[in-house]
Amino acid sequence: MIPRDLTFVLGGARSGKSAHAEQLAAGSALPVTYIATARVTGDAEFSARIAHHRERRPAHWQLLEADADLAGAVSNADAPGHCTLIDCLTLWLATLLCPAESDGEPLADYHARVDAFEAALANARGKIIVVSNEIGLGVVPLGAATRLYVDELGRLNQRIAALSTQATMMVAGLPLALKSAGAA
């Protein structure tokens, strides 16, 4: 069996995590599929953020826009000799916990979707790079919905970090190695 090649890049907002992940993907010299998890809305500022990410990516990278079925997107993109970059878990989890078409209730099957995503990563045959925010460094937030989100993202990040072969924390544009290939 080919050993898993899963790199986890996390950090705060504007820490440089996406740019670093993109550099890793470009440096792999493999064909790249970029899986975007952002839900396009009518928010002009957020649309500008998405446009900035699009402009920064090489035009020859394949793009998949994932919905709640991130596991399916990973399975469709994954192949030996291929790099898949997922940006980011933070927005994907928001889609699961705060779906646009709901009355504020999480998707009933969000735990199963997280389990399926983890399984897709565990079974990946190509190089996978996953980006996520680290939002658990502050105070306990007010409001049950926000606490649920912070708690679930923390749990998700822990699961992906445990599965990863490499993990990097971005701070002020600087990569800090948390886990190196071969380390448990």
PDB file of C-alpha atoms in Angstrom, residues 5 13 16 27 41 43 53 60-61 64 69 74 76 114 123 125-126 143 145 161 178:
ATOM      1  CA  ASP A   5       0.237  11.907   1.713  1.00  0.00           C
ATOM      2  CA  ALA A  13      -7.842  34.643   9.307  1.00  0.00           C
ATOM      3  CA  GLY A  16      -1.333  33.011   4.899  1.00  0.00           C
ATOM      4  CA  GLY A  27       5.503  22.757  -5.754  1.00  0.00           C
ATOM      5  CA  THR A  41     -23.701  34.614  -1.561  1.00  0.00           C
ATOM      6  CA  ASP A  43     -22.299  39.506   0.099  1.00  0.00           C
ATOM      7  CA  HIS A  53      -8.520  33.366  -4.344  1.00  0.00           C
ATOM      8  CA  HIS A  60      -4.661  25.275 -15.456  1.00  0.00           C
ATOM      9  CA  TRP A  61      -5.774  23.890 -12.082  1.00  0.00           C
ATOM     10  CA  LEU A  64     -14.494  21.663  -8.115  1.00  0.00           C
ATOM     11  CA  ASP A  69     -20.815  16.249   0.047  1.00  0.00           C
ATOM     12  CA  VAL A  74     -12.565  14.270  -2.690  1.00  0.00           C
ATOM     13  CA  ASN A  76     -13.994  12.308  -7.540  1.00  0.00           C
ATOM     14  CA  VAL A 114     -17.848  14.505   8.560  1.00  0.00           C
ATOM     15  CA  ASN A 123      -8.541   6.151   1.563  1.00  0.00           C
ATOM     16  CA  ARG A 125      -4.401   7.561  -3.177  1.00  0.00           C
ATOM     17  CA  GLY A 126      -2.998  10.929  -4.251  1.00  0.00           C
ATOM     18  CA  GLY A 143     -24.488  31.861  21.978  1.00  0.00           C
ATOM     19  CA  ALA A 145     -24.891  28.134  17.802  1.00  0.00           C
ATOM     20  CA  ALA A 161      -4.547  16.544  12.178  1.00  0.00           C
ATOM     21  CA  LEU A 178       3.324  20.922  13.943  1.00  0.00           C
TER      22      LEU A 178
END
